[in-house]
């Protein structure tokens, strides 16, 4: 089959505009852990089929009772298709890149980042050789499902211990601190002493100026 390289610009446009063939199935965590090979096989077949048609594609198993999804996707770099903006920033300066196949697990319980992604093979090698990669892919899914289950158990135990400790802890008495009343001291206004100013000016009696009529 011809080399499965992909033009970067058209790849980013197709993923951004959701022009990627996909197949989604659901399962409970209990069933998935019990039969990972059987539940994943239709996903593997679907992706190989899309590659045979020269198309991008991904298959996904969603586990709603565990906030978990497992995907097999075709991509140009090891980032999930859901992070196309980051992919764009990293490869936008490239003209063409080879297409690869990746296994992706998304769950808050798979690791600290909540994401695990690993390359399975180049798309060229994957097509026509699915049986060669089946054991590796099935082991990958089974191992990471087991890790998720263990982390869920650990987290549940930790939450139970914290809840029990919180119940045993004595409730703190809330003491309301009363504000001390302010002492108001009335300031006596000092009475101003009014001192009458003594007049220093002497009053001089006015002399009579009336003229007496002269006798004729």
mmCIF file with all atom_site columns, C-alpha atoms in Angstrom:
data_model
loop_
_atom_site.group_PDB
_atom_site.id
_atom_site.type_symbol
_atom_site.label_atom_id
_atom_site.label_alt_id
_atom_site.label_comp_id
_atom_site.label_asym_id
_atom_site.label_entity_id
_atom_site.label_seq_id
_atom_site.pdbx_PDB_ins_code
_atom_site.Cartn_x
_atom_site.Cartn_y
_atom_site.Cartn_z
_atom_site.occupancy
_atom_site.B_iso_or_equiv
_atom_site.pdbx_formal_charge
_atom_site.auth_seq_id
_atom_site.auth_comp_id
_atom_site.auth_asym_id
_atom_site.auth_atom_id
_atom_site.pdbx_PDB_model_num
ATOM 1   C CA . UNK A 1 1   ? 0.000   0.000   0.000  1.00 0.00 ? 1   UNK A CA 1
ATOM 2   C CA . UNK A 1 2   ? 1.157   3.561   -0.720 1.00 0.00 ? 2   UNK A CA 1
ATOM 3   C CA . UNK A 1 3   ? 2.907   5.583   1.938  1.00 0.00 ? 3   UNK A CA 1
ATOM 4   C CA . UNK A 1 4   ? 0.367   6.945   4.431  1.00 0.00 ? 4   UNK A CA 1
ATOM 5   C CA . UNK A 1 5   ? 1.758   10.428  4.827  1.00 0.00 ? 5   UNK A CA 1
ATOM 6   C CA . UNK A 1 6   ? -0.601  13.306  5.495  1.00 0.00 ? 6   UNK A CA 1
ATOM 7   C CA . UNK A 1 7   ? -0.583  16.957  4.482  1.00 0.00 ? 7   UNK A CA 1
ATOM 8   C CA . UNK A 1 8   ? -0.400  18.861  7.777  1.00 0.00 ? 8   UNK A CA 1
ATOM 9   C CA . UNK A 1 9   ? -2.710  21.718  6.780  1.00 0.00 ? 9   UNK A CA 1
ATOM 10  C CA . UNK A 1 10  ? -5.490  19.437  5.524  1.00 0.00 ? 10  UNK A CA 1
ATOM 11  C CA . UNK A 1 11  ? -5.052  17.160  8.571  1.00 0.00 ? 11  UNK A CA 1
ATOM 12  C CA . UNK A 1 12  ? -5.566  20.075  10.988 1.00 0.00 ? 12  UNK A CA 1
ATOM 13  C CA . UNK A 1 13  ? -8.584  21.294  9.006  1.00 0.00 ? 13  UNK A CA 1
ATOM 14  C CA . UNK A 1 14  ? -10.191 17.833  8.940  1.00 0.00 ? 14  UNK A CA 1
ATOM 15  C CA . UNK A 1 15  ? -9.765  17.281  12.671 1.00 0.00 ? 15  UNK A CA 1
ATOM 16  C CA . UNK A 1 16  ? -10.878 20.818  13.560 1.00 0.00 ? 16  UNK A CA 1
ATOM 17  C CA . UNK A 1 17  ? -14.012 20.460  11.411 1.00 0.00 ? 17  UNK A CA 1
ATOM 18  C CA . UNK A 1 18  ? -14.642 16.950  12.793 1.00 0.00 ? 18  UNK A CA 1
ATOM 19  C CA . UNK A 1 19  ? -14.217 15.302  9.401  1.00 0.00 ? 19  UNK A CA 1
ATOM 20  C CA . UNK A 1 20  ? -12.787 12.184  11.004 1.00 0.00 ? 20  UNK A CA 1
ATOM 21  C CA . UNK A 1 21  ? -14.582 8.848   10.760 1.00 0.00 ? 21  UNK A CA 1
ATOM 22  C CA . UNK A 1 22  ? -15.259 7.396   14.179 1.00 0.00 ? 22  UNK A CA 1
ATOM 23  C CA . UNK A 1 23  ? -16.907 4.534   16.012 1.00 0.00 ? 23  UNK A CA 1
ATOM 24  C CA . UNK A 1 24  ? -18.012 4.795   19.655 1.00 0.00 ? 24  UNK A CA 1
ATOM 25  C CA . UNK A 1 25  ? -19.125 1.959   21.912 1.00 0.00 ? 25  UNK A CA 1
ATOM 26  C CA . UNK A 1 26  ? -19.888 1.776   25.639 1.00 0.00 ? 26  UNK A CA 1
ATOM 27  C CA . UNK A 1 27  ? -19.135 -0.708  28.402 1.00 0.00 ? 27  UNK A CA 1
ATOM 28  C CA . UNK A 1 28  ? -19.185 -0.944  32.163 1.00 0.00 ? 28  UNK A CA 1
ATOM 29  C CA . UNK A 1 29  ? -15.853 -1.035  33.962 1.00 0.00 ? 29  UNK A CA 1
ATOM 30  C CA . UNK A 1 30  ? -16.589 -4.525  35.256 1.00 0.00 ? 30  UNK A CA 1
ATOM 31  C CA . UNK A 1 31  ? -17.253 -5.901  31.753 1.00 0.00 ? 31  UNK A CA 1
ATOM 32  C CA . UNK A 1 32  ? -14.311 -4.034  30.261 1.00 0.00 ? 32  UNK A CA 1
ATOM 33  C CA . UNK A 1 33  ? -11.878 -5.456  32.806 1.00 0.00 ? 33  UNK A CA 1
ATOM 34  C CA . UNK A 1 34  ? -13.302 -8.953  32.323 1.00 0.00 ? 34  UNK A CA 1
ATOM 35  C CA . UNK A 1 35  ? -13.202 -8.882  28.495 1.00 0.00 ? 35  UNK A CA 1
ATOM 36  C CA . UNK A 1 36  ? -10.854 -6.153  27.206 1.00 0.00 ? 36  UNK A CA 1
ATOM 37  C CA . UNK A 1 37  ? -9.828  -8.090  24.093 1.00 0.00 ? 37  UNK A CA 1
ATOM 38  C CA . UNK A 1 38  ? -13.403 -8.690  22.920 1.00 0.00 ? 38  UNK A CA 1
ATOM 39  C CA . UNK A 1 39  ? -14.556 -5.141  23.652 1.00 0.00 ? 39  UNK A CA 1
ATOM 40  C CA . UNK A 1 40  ? -11.593 -3.524  21.879 1.00 0.00 ? 40  UNK A CA 1
ATOM 41  C CA . UNK A 1 41  ? -11.526 -5.777  18.781 1.00 0.00 ? 41  UNK A CA 1
ATOM 42  C CA . UNK A 1 42  ? -14.281 -3.869  16.877 1.00 0.00 ? 42  UNK A CA 1
ATOM 43  C CA . UNK A 1 43  ? -12.320 -0.659  17.571 1.00 0.00 ? 43  UNK A CA 1
ATOM 44  C CA . UNK A 1 44  ? -9.115  -2.104  16.122 1.00 0.00 ? 44  UNK A CA 1
ATOM 45  C CA . UNK A 1 45  ? -10.930 -3.412  13.030 1.00 0.00 ? 45  UNK A CA 1
ATOM 46  C CA . UNK A 1 46  ? -12.647 -0.073  12.421 1.00 0.00 ? 46  UNK A CA 1
ATOM 47  C CA . UNK A 1 47  ? -9.418  1.945   12.470 1.00 0.00 ? 47  UNK A CA 1
ATOM 48  C CA . UNK A 1 48  ? -7.674  -0.495  10.122 1.00 0.00 ? 48  UNK A CA 1
ATOM 49  C CA . UNK A 1 49  ? -10.656 -0.264  7.784  1.00 0.00 ? 49  UNK A CA 1
ATOM 50  C CA . UNK A 1 50  ? -10.441 3.556   7.671  1.00 0.00 ? 50  UNK A CA 1
ATOM 51  C CA . UNK A 1 51  ? -6.737  3.404   6.930  1.00 0.00 ? 51  UNK A CA 1
ATOM 52  C CA . UNK A 1 52  ? -7.397  0.986   4.080  1.00 0.00 ? 52  UNK A CA 1
ATOM 53  C CA . UNK A 1 53  ? -9.778  3.598   2.669  1.00 0.00 ? 53  UNK A CA 1
ATOM 54  C CA . UNK A 1 54  ? -7.124  6.307   3.029  1.00 0.00 ? 54  UNK A CA 1
ATOM 55  C CA . UNK A 1 55  ? -9.103  8.094   5.752  1.00 0.00 ? 55  UNK A CA 1
ATOM 56  C CA . UNK A 1 56  ? -8.426  9.365   9.233  1.00 0.00 ? 56  UNK A CA 1
ATOM 57  C CA . UNK A 1 57  ? -10.285 7.531   11.955 1.00 0.00 ? 57  UNK A CA 1
ATOM 58  C CA . UNK A 1 58  ? -10.616 6.696   15.598 1.00 0.00 ? 58  UNK A CA 1
ATOM 59  C CA . UNK A 1 59  ? -12.529 4.188   17.671 1.00 0.00 ? 59  UNK A CA 1
ATOM 60  C CA . UNK A 1 60  ? -13.501 4.710   21.298 1.00 0.00 ? 60  UNK A CA 1
ATOM 61  C CA . UNK A 1 61  ? -14.868 2.704   24.216 1.00 0.00 ? 61  UNK A CA 1
ATOM 62  C CA . UNK A 1 62  ? -16.559 4.889   26.824 1.00 0.00 ? 62  UNK A CA 1
ATOM 63  C CA . UNK A 1 63  ? -16.922 3.721   30.414 1.00 0.00 ? 63  UNK A CA 1
ATOM 64  C CA . UNK A 1 64  ? -19.429 6.064   32.020 1.00 0.00 ? 64  UNK A CA 1
ATOM 65  C CA . UNK A 1 65  ? -19.410 4.452   35.462 1.00 0.00 ? 65  UNK A CA 1
ATOM 66  C CA . UNK A 1 66  ? -15.695 5.144   35.835 1.00 0.00 ? 66  UNK A CA 1
ATOM 67  C CA . UNK A 1 67  ? -15.154 8.430   33.946 1.00 0.00 ? 67  UNK A CA 1
ATOM 68  C CA . UNK A 1 68  ? -12.907 6.598   31.478 1.00 0.00 ? 68  UNK A CA 1
ATOM 69  C CA . UNK A 1 69  ? -12.420 6.274   27.745 1.00 0.00 ? 69  UNK A CA 1
ATOM 70  C CA . UNK A 1 70  ? -10.013 4.197   25.651 1.00 0.00 ? 70  UNK A CA 1
ATOM 71  C CA . UNK A 1 71  ? -9.299  5.159   22.069 1.00 0.00 ? 71  UNK A CA 1
ATOM 72  C CA . UNK A 1 72  ? -7.329  3.931   19.103 1.00 0.00 ? 72  UNK A CA 1
ATOM 73  C CA . UNK A 1 73  ? -6.666  6.872   16.791 1.00 0.00 ? 73  UNK A CA 1
ATOM 74  C CA . UNK A 1 74  ? -4.746  7.909   13.714 1.00 0.00 ? 74  UNK A CA 1
ATOM 75  C CA . UNK A 1 75  ? -2.611  10.977  14.308 1.00 0.00 ? 75  UNK A CA 1
ATOM 76  C CA . UNK A 1 76  ? 0.599   12.727  13.296 1.00 0.00 ? 76  UNK A CA 1
ATOM 77  C CA . UNK A 1 77  ? 2.088   13.177  16.774 1.00 0.00 ? 77  UNK A CA 1
ATOM 78  C CA . UNK A 1 78  ? 1.570   11.694  20.236 1.00 0.00 ? 78  UNK A CA 1
ATOM 79  C CA . UNK A 1 79  ? -1.189  14.015  21.407 1.00 0.00 ? 79  UNK A CA 1
ATOM 80  C CA . UNK A 1 80  ? -4.871  13.074  21.436 1.00 0.00 ? 80  UNK A CA 1
ATOM 81  C CA . UNK A 1 81  ? -7.010  14.370  18.566 1.00 0.00 ? 81  UNK A CA 1
ATOM 82  C CA . UNK A 1 82  ? -9.097  16.232  21.138 1.00 0.00 ? 82  UNK A CA 1
ATOM 83  C CA . UNK A 1 83  ? -6.130  18.578  21.638 1.00 0.00 ? 83  UNK A CA 1
ATOM 84  C CA . UNK A 1 84  ? -5.994  19.746  18.030 1.00 0.00 ? 84  UNK A CA 1
ATOM 85  C CA . UNK A 1 85  ? -5.061  23.330  19.018 1.00 0.00 ? 85  UNK A CA 1
ATOM 86  C CA . UNK A 1 86  ? -1.883  22.092  20.700 1.00 0.00 ? 86  UNK A CA 1
ATOM 87  C CA . UNK A 1 87  ? -1.175  19.820  17.744 1.00 0.00 ? 87  UNK A CA 1
ATOM 88  C CA . UNK A 1 88  ? -1.579  22.772  15.393 1.00 0.00 ? 88  UNK A CA 1
ATOM 89  C CA . UNK A 1 89  ? 0.965   24.856  17.345 1.00 0.00 ? 89  UNK A CA 1
ATOM 90  C CA . UNK A 1 90  ? 3.501   22.042  17.308 1.00 0.00 ? 90  UNK A CA 1
ATOM 91  C CA . UNK A 1 91  ? 3.362   20.996  13.652 1.00 0.00 ? 91  UNK A CA 1
ATOM 92  C CA . UNK A 1 92  ? 1.910   23.939  11.712 1.00 0.00 ? 92  UNK A CA 1
ATOM 93  C CA . UNK A 1 93  ? 5.352   24.713  10.223 1.00 0.00 ? 93  UNK A CA 1
ATOM 94  C CA . UNK A 1 94  ? 5.575   21.213  8.692  1.00 0.00 ? 94  UNK A CA 1
ATOM 95  C CA . UNK A 1 95  ? 4.358   20.388  5.171  1.00 0.00 ? 95  UNK A CA 1
ATOM 96  C CA . UNK A 1 96  ? 3.792   16.662  5.493  1.00 0.00 ? 96  UNK A CA 1
ATOM 97  C CA . UNK A 1 97  ? 4.165   14.035  8.206  1.00 0.00 ? 97  UNK A CA 1
ATOM 98  C CA . UNK A 1 98  ? 3.732   10.252  8.385  1.00 0.00 ? 98  UNK A CA 1
ATOM 99  C CA . UNK A 1 99  ? 0.464   9.004   9.881  1.00 0.00 ? 99  UNK A CA 1
ATOM 100 C CA . UNK A 1 100 ? 0.697   6.839   13.007 1.00 0.00 ? 100 UNK A CA 1
ATOM 101 C CA . UNK A 1 101 ? -1.632  4.796   15.194 1.00 0.00 ? 101 UNK A CA 1
ATOM 102 C CA . UNK A 1 102 ? -1.912  5.552   18.921 1.00 0.00 ? 102 UNK A CA 1
ATOM 103 C CA . UNK A 1 103 ? -3.607  4.034   21.944 1.00 0.00 ? 103 UNK A CA 1
ATOM 104 C CA . UNK A 1 104 ? -5.084  6.655   24.260 1.00 0.00 ? 104 UNK A CA 1
ATOM 105 C CA . UNK A 1 105 ? -6.596  6.350   27.726 1.00 0.00 ? 105 UNK A CA 1
ATOM 106 C CA . UNK A 1 106 ? -8.302  9.326   29.352 1.00 0.00 ? 106 UNK A CA 1
ATOM 107 C CA . UNK A 1 107 ? -9.256  9.089   33.020 1.00 0.00 ? 107 UNK A CA 1
ATOM 108 C CA . UNK A 1 108 ? -8.527  11.010  36.247 1.00 0.00 ? 108 UNK A CA 1
ATOM 109 C CA . UNK A 1 109 ? -7.507  7.643   37.682 1.00 0.00 ? 109 UNK A CA 1
ATOM 110 C CA . UNK A 1 110 ? -4.979  6.565   35.054 1.00 0.00 ? 110 UNK A CA 1
ATOM 111 C CA . UNK A 1 111 ? -2.253  8.938   36.293 1.00 0.00 ? 111 UNK A CA 1
ATOM 112 C CA . UNK A 1 112 ? -1.739  12.451  37.637 1.00 0.00 ? 112 UNK A CA 1
ATOM 113 C CA . UNK A 1 113 ? -2.235  14.109  34.231 1.00 0.00 ? 113 UNK A CA 1
ATOM 114 C CA . UNK A 1 114 ? -5.369  12.095  33.467 1.00 0.00 ? 114 UNK A CA 1
ATOM 115 C CA . UNK A 1 115 ? -3.940  11.045  30.079 1.00 0.00 ? 115 UNK A CA 1
ATOM 116 C CA . UNK A 1 116 ? -1.901  8.135   28.763 1.00 0.00 ? 116 UNK A CA 1
ATOM 117 C CA . UNK A 1 117 ? -0.939  7.911   25.091 1.00 0.00 ? 117 UNK A CA 1
ATOM 118 C CA . UNK A 1 118 ? 1.466   5.505   23.351 1.00 0.00 ? 118 UNK A CA 1
ATOM 119 C CA . UNK A 1 119 ? 2.324   4.849   19.733 1.00 0.00 ? 119 UNK A CA 1
ATOM 120 C CA . UNK A 1 120 ? 1.341   1.416   18.430 1.00 0.00 ? 120 UNK A CA 1
ATOM 121 C CA . UNK A 1 121 ? 2.882   1.605   14.972 1.00 0.00 ? 121 UNK A CA 1
ATOM 122 C CA . UNK A 1 122 ? 3.086   3.677   11.833 1.00 0.00 ? 122 UNK A CA 1
ATOM 123 C CA . UNK A 1 123 ? -0.102  3.522   9.782  1.00 0.00 ? 123 UNK A CA 1
ATOM 124 C CA . UNK A 1 124 ? 1.882   1.787   7.016  1.00 0.00 ? 124 UNK A CA 1
ATOM 125 C CA . UNK A 1 125 ? 2.921   -1.018  9.363  1.00 0.00 ? 125 UNK A CA 1
ATOM 126 C CA . UNK A 1 126 ? -0.468  -1.299  11.066 1.00 0.00 ? 126 UNK A CA 1
ATOM 127 C CA . UNK A 1 127 ? -2.503  -1.913  7.905  1.00 0.00 ? 127 UNK A CA 1
ATOM 128 C CA . UNK A 1 128 ? -2.532  -5.592  7.021  1.00 0.00 ? 128 UNK A CA 1
ATOM 129 C CA . UNK A 1 129 ? -0.690  -6.564  10.208 1.00 0.00 ? 129 UNK A CA 1
ATOM 130 C CA . UNK A 1 130 ? -3.381  -6.129  12.844 1.00 0.00 ? 130 UNK A CA 1
ATOM 131 C CA . UNK A 1 131 ? -2.870  -9.616  14.270 1.00 0.00 ? 131 UNK A CA 1
ATOM 132 C CA . UNK A 1 132 ? 0.782   -8.787  14.894 1.00 0.00 ? 132 UNK A CA 1
ATOM 133 C CA . UNK A 1 133 ? -0.151  -5.832  17.104 1.00 0.00 ? 133 UNK A CA 1
ATOM 134 C CA . UNK A 1 134 ? -3.146  -7.400  18.865 1.00 0.00 ? 134 UNK A CA 1
ATOM 135 C CA . UNK A 1 135 ? -1.220  -8.951  21.806 1.00 0.00 ? 135 UNK A CA 1
ATOM 136 C CA . UNK A 1 136 ? 0.608   -5.697  22.549 1.00 0.00 ? 136 UNK A CA 1
ATOM 137 C CA . UNK A 1 137 ? -2.560  -3.584  22.324 1.00 0.00 ? 137 UNK A CA 1
ATOM 138 C CA . UNK A 1 138 ? -4.596  -5.974  24.459 1.00 0.00 ? 138 UNK A CA 1
ATOM 139 C CA . UNK A 1 139 ? -1.891  -6.056  27.141 1.00 0.00 ? 139 UNK A CA 1
ATOM 140 C CA . UNK A 1 140 ? -1.697  -2.254  27.115 1.00 0.00 ? 140 UNK A CA 1
ATOM 141 C CA . UNK A 1 141 ? -5.443  -1.909  27.650 1.00 0.00 ? 141 UNK A CA 1
ATOM 142 C CA . UNK A 1 142 ? -5.587  -4.619  30.342 1.00 0.00 ? 142 UNK A CA 1
ATOM 143 C CA . UNK A 1 143 ? -2.623  -3.175  32.272 1.00 0.00 ? 143 UNK A CA 1
ATOM 144 C CA . UNK A 1 144 ? -3.980  0.354   32.297 1.00 0.00 ? 144 UNK A CA 1
ATOM 145 C CA . UNK A 1 145 ? -7.490  -0.776  33.213 1.00 0.00 ? 145 UNK A CA 1
ATOM 146 C CA . UNK A 1 146 ? -5.967  -2.591  36.182 1.00 0.00 ? 146 UNK A CA 1
ATOM 147 C CA . UNK A 1 147 ? -4.100  0.572   37.172 1.00 0.00 ? 147 UNK A CA 1
ATOM 148 C CA . UNK A 1 148 ? -7.319  2.603   36.974 1.00 0.00 ? 148 UNK A CA 1
ATOM 149 C CA . UNK A 1 149 ? -9.159  0.068   39.124 1.00 0.00 ? 149 UNK A CA 1
ATOM 150 C CA . UNK A 1 150 ? -6.382  0.073   41.723 1.00 0.00 ? 150 UNK A CA 1
ATOM 151 C CA . UNK A 1 151 ? -6.228  3.872   41.831 1.00 0.00 ? 151 UNK A CA 1
ATOM 152 C CA . UNK A 1 152 ? -10.010 4.075   42.212 1.00 0.00 ? 152 UNK A CA 1
ATOM 153 C CA . UNK A 1 153 ? -9.816  1.686   45.163 1.00 0.00 ? 153 UNK A CA 1
ATOM 154 C CA . UNK A 1 154 ? -6.972  3.624   46.780 1.00 0.00 ? 154 UNK A CA 1
ATOM 155 C CA . UNK A 1 155 ? -8.763  6.939   46.335 1.00 0.00 ? 155 UNK A CA 1
ATOM 156 C CA . UNK A 1 156 ? -12.002 5.525   47.761 1.00 0.00 ? 156 UNK A CA 1
ATOM 157 C CA . UNK A 1 157 ? -10.176 4.223   50.858 1.00 0.00 ? 157 UNK A CA 1
ATOM 158 C CA . UNK A 1 158 ? -8.440  7.558   51.337 1.00 0.00 ? 158 UNK A CA 1
ATOM 159 C CA . UNK A 1 159 ? -11.740 9.438   51.092 1.00 0.00 ? 159 UNK A CA 1
ATOM 160 C CA . UNK A 1 160 ? -13.352 7.048   53.600 1.00 0.00 ? 160 UNK A CA 1
ATOM 161 C CA . UNK A 1 161 ? -10.489 7.561   56.085 1.00 0.00 ? 161 UNK A CA 1
ATOM 162 C CA . UNK A 1 162 ? -10.669 11.332  55.726 1.00 0.00 ? 162 UNK A CA 1
ATOM 163 C CA . UNK A 1 163 ? -14.448 11.255  56.210 1.00 0.00 ? 163 UNK A CA 1
ATOM 164 C CA . UNK A 1 164 ? -14.139 9.088   59.344 1.00 0.00 ? 164 UNK A CA 1
ATOM 165 C CA . UNK A 1 165 ? -11.421 11.344  60.764 1.00 0.00 ? 165 UNK A CA 1
ATOM 166 C CA . UNK A 1 166 ? -13.589 14.389  60.164 1.00 0.00 ? 166 UNK A CA 1
ATOM 167 C CA . UNK A 1 167 ? -16.478 12.810  62.078 1.00 0.00 ? 167 UNK A CA 1
ATOM 168 C CA . UNK A 1 168 ? -14.275 11.911  65.074 1.00 0.00 ? 168 UNK A CA 1
ATOM 169 C CA . UNK A 1 169 ? -12.704 15.329  65.343 1.00 0.00 ? 169 UNK A CA 1
ATOM 170 C CA . UNK A 1 170 ? -14.429 17.397  68.098 1.00 0.00 ? 170 UNK A CA 1
ATOM 171 C CA . UNK A 1 171 ? -16.313 20.312  66.802 1.00 0.00 ? 171 UNK A CA 1
ATOM 172 C CA . UNK A 1 172 ? -14.600 23.574  67.575 1.00 0.00 ? 172 UNK A CA 1
ATOM 173 C CA . UNK A 1 173 ? -16.586 25.892  69.804 1.00 0.00 ? 173 UNK A CA 1
ATOM 174 C CA . UNK A 1 174 ? -17.092 29.157  68.160 1.00 0.00 ? 174 UNK A CA 1
ATOM 175 C CA . UNK A 1 175 ? -16.416 31.829  70.724 1.00 0.00 ? 175 UNK A CA 1
ATOM 176 C CA . UNK A 1 176 ? -17.834 35.156  69.872 1.00 0.00 ? 176 UNK A CA 1
ATOM 177 C CA . UNK A 1 177 ? -15.598 37.832  71.228 1.00 0.00 ? 177 UNK A CA 1
ATOM 178 C CA . UNK A 1 178 ? -17.628 40.618  72.716 1.00 0.00 ? 178 UNK A CA 1
ATOM 179 C CA . UNK A 1 179 ? -16.388 44.023  71.939 1.00 0.00 ? 179 UNK A CA 1
ATOM 180 C CA . UNK A 1 180 ? -15.503 45.913  75.100 1.00 0.00 ? 180 UNK A CA 1
ATOM 181 C CA . UNK A 1 181 ? -17.756 48.938  75.513 1.00 0.00 ? 181 UNK A CA 1
ATOM 182 C CA . UNK A 1 182 ? -15.963 52.148  74.922 1.00 0.00 ? 182 UNK A CA 1
ATOM 183 C CA . UNK A 1 183 ? -15.687 54.406  77.950 1.00 0.00 ? 183 UNK A CA 1
ATOM 184 C CA . UNK A 1 184 ? -16.924 57.768  77.070 1.00 0.00 ? 184 UNK A CA 1
ATOM 185 C CA . UNK A 1 185 ? -15.655 60.490  79.405 1.00 0.00 ? 185 UNK A CA 1
ATOM 186 C CA . UNK A 1 186 ? -17.516 63.705  79.125 1.00 0.00 ? 186 UNK A CA 1
ATOM 187 C CA . UNK A 1 187 ? -15.057 66.487  78.940 1.00 0.00 ? 187 UNK A CA 1
ATOM 188 C CA . UNK A 1 188 ? -16.041 69.388  81.100 1.00 0.00 ? 188 UNK A CA 1
ATOM 189 C CA . UNK A 1 189 ? -15.925 72.530  79.164 1.00 0.00 ? 189 UNK A CA 1
ATOM 190 C CA . UNK A 1 190 ? -14.019 75.003  81.242 1.00 0.00 ? 190 UNK A CA 1
ATOM 191 C CA . UNK A 1 191 ? -16.079 78.069  81.875 1.00 0.00 ? 191 UNK A CA 1
ATOM 192 C CA . UNK A 1 192 ? -14.413 81.001  80.385 1.00 0.00 ? 192 UNK A CA 1
ATOM 193 C CA . UNK A 1 193 ? -13.753 83.734  82.866 1.00 0.00 ? 193 UNK A CA 1
ATOM 194 C CA . UNK A 1 194 ? -14.970 86.965  81.518 1.00 0.00 ? 194 UNK A CA 1
ATOM 195 C CA . UNK A 1 195 ? -13.075 89.840  83.037 1.00 0.00 ? 195 UNK A CA 1
ATOM 196 C CA . UNK A 1 196 ? -14.578 93.209  82.510 1.00 0.00 ? 196 UNK A CA 1
ATOM 197 C CA . UNK A 1 197 ? -12.030 95.516  81.131 1.00 0.00 ? 197 UNK A CA 1
ATOM 198 C CA . UNK A 1 198 ? -11.582 98.637  83.203 1.00 0.00 ? 198 UNK A CA 1
ATOM 199 C CA . UNK A 1 199 ? -11.895 101.740 81.189 1.00 0.00 ? 199 UNK A CA 1
ATOM 200 C CA . UNK A 1 200 ? -8.748  103.778 81.529 1.00 0.00 ? 200 UNK A CA 1
ATOM 201 C CA . UNK A 1 201 ? -10.139 106.900 79.968 1.00 0.00 ? 201 UNK A CA 1
ATOM 202 C CA . UNK A 1 202 ? -11.118 109.654 82.480 1.00 0.00 ? 202 UNK A CA 1
ATOM 203 C CA . UNK A 1 203 ? -14.368 111.400 81.775 1.00 0.00 ? 203 UNK A CA 1
ATOM 204 C CA . UNK A 1 204 ? -13.911 115.176 81.991 1.00 0.00 ? 204 UNK A CA 1
ATOM 205 C CA . UNK A 1 205 ? -16.959 117.308 82.658 1.00 0.00 ? 205 UNK A CA 1
ATOM 206 C CA . UNK A 1 206 ? -17.860 119.489 79.772 1.00 0.00 ? 206 UNK A CA 1
ATOM 207 C CA . UNK A 1 207 ? -17.697 123.312 80.455 1.00 0.00 ? 207 UNK A CA 1
ATOM 208 C CA . UNK A 1 208 ? -20.838 125.271 79.871 1.00 0.00 ? 208 UNK A CA 1
ATOM 209 C CA . UNK A 1 209 ? -20.438 127.440 76.850 1.00 0.00 ? 209 UNK A CA 1
ATOM 210 C CA . UNK A 1 210 ? -23.747 129.206 76.854 1.00 0.00 ? 210 UNK A CA 1
ATOM 211 C CA . UNK A 1 211 ? -23.250 132.911 76.694 1.00 0.00 ? 211 UNK A CA 1
ATOM 212 C CA . UNK A 1 212 ? -25.263 135.084 79.124 1.00 0.00 ? 212 UNK A CA 1
ATOM 213 C CA . UNK A 1 213 ? -27.129 137.939 77.475 1.00 0.00 ? 213 UNK A CA 1
ATOM 214 C CA . UNK A 1 214 ? -25.632 141.274 78.121 1.00 0.00 ? 214 UNK A CA 1
ATOM 215 C CA . UNK A 1 215 ? -27.787 143.772 79.774 1.00 0.00 ? 215 UNK A CA 1
ATOM 216 C CA . UNK A 1 216 ? -28.317 146.892 77.687 1.00 0.00 ? 216 UNK A CA 1
#
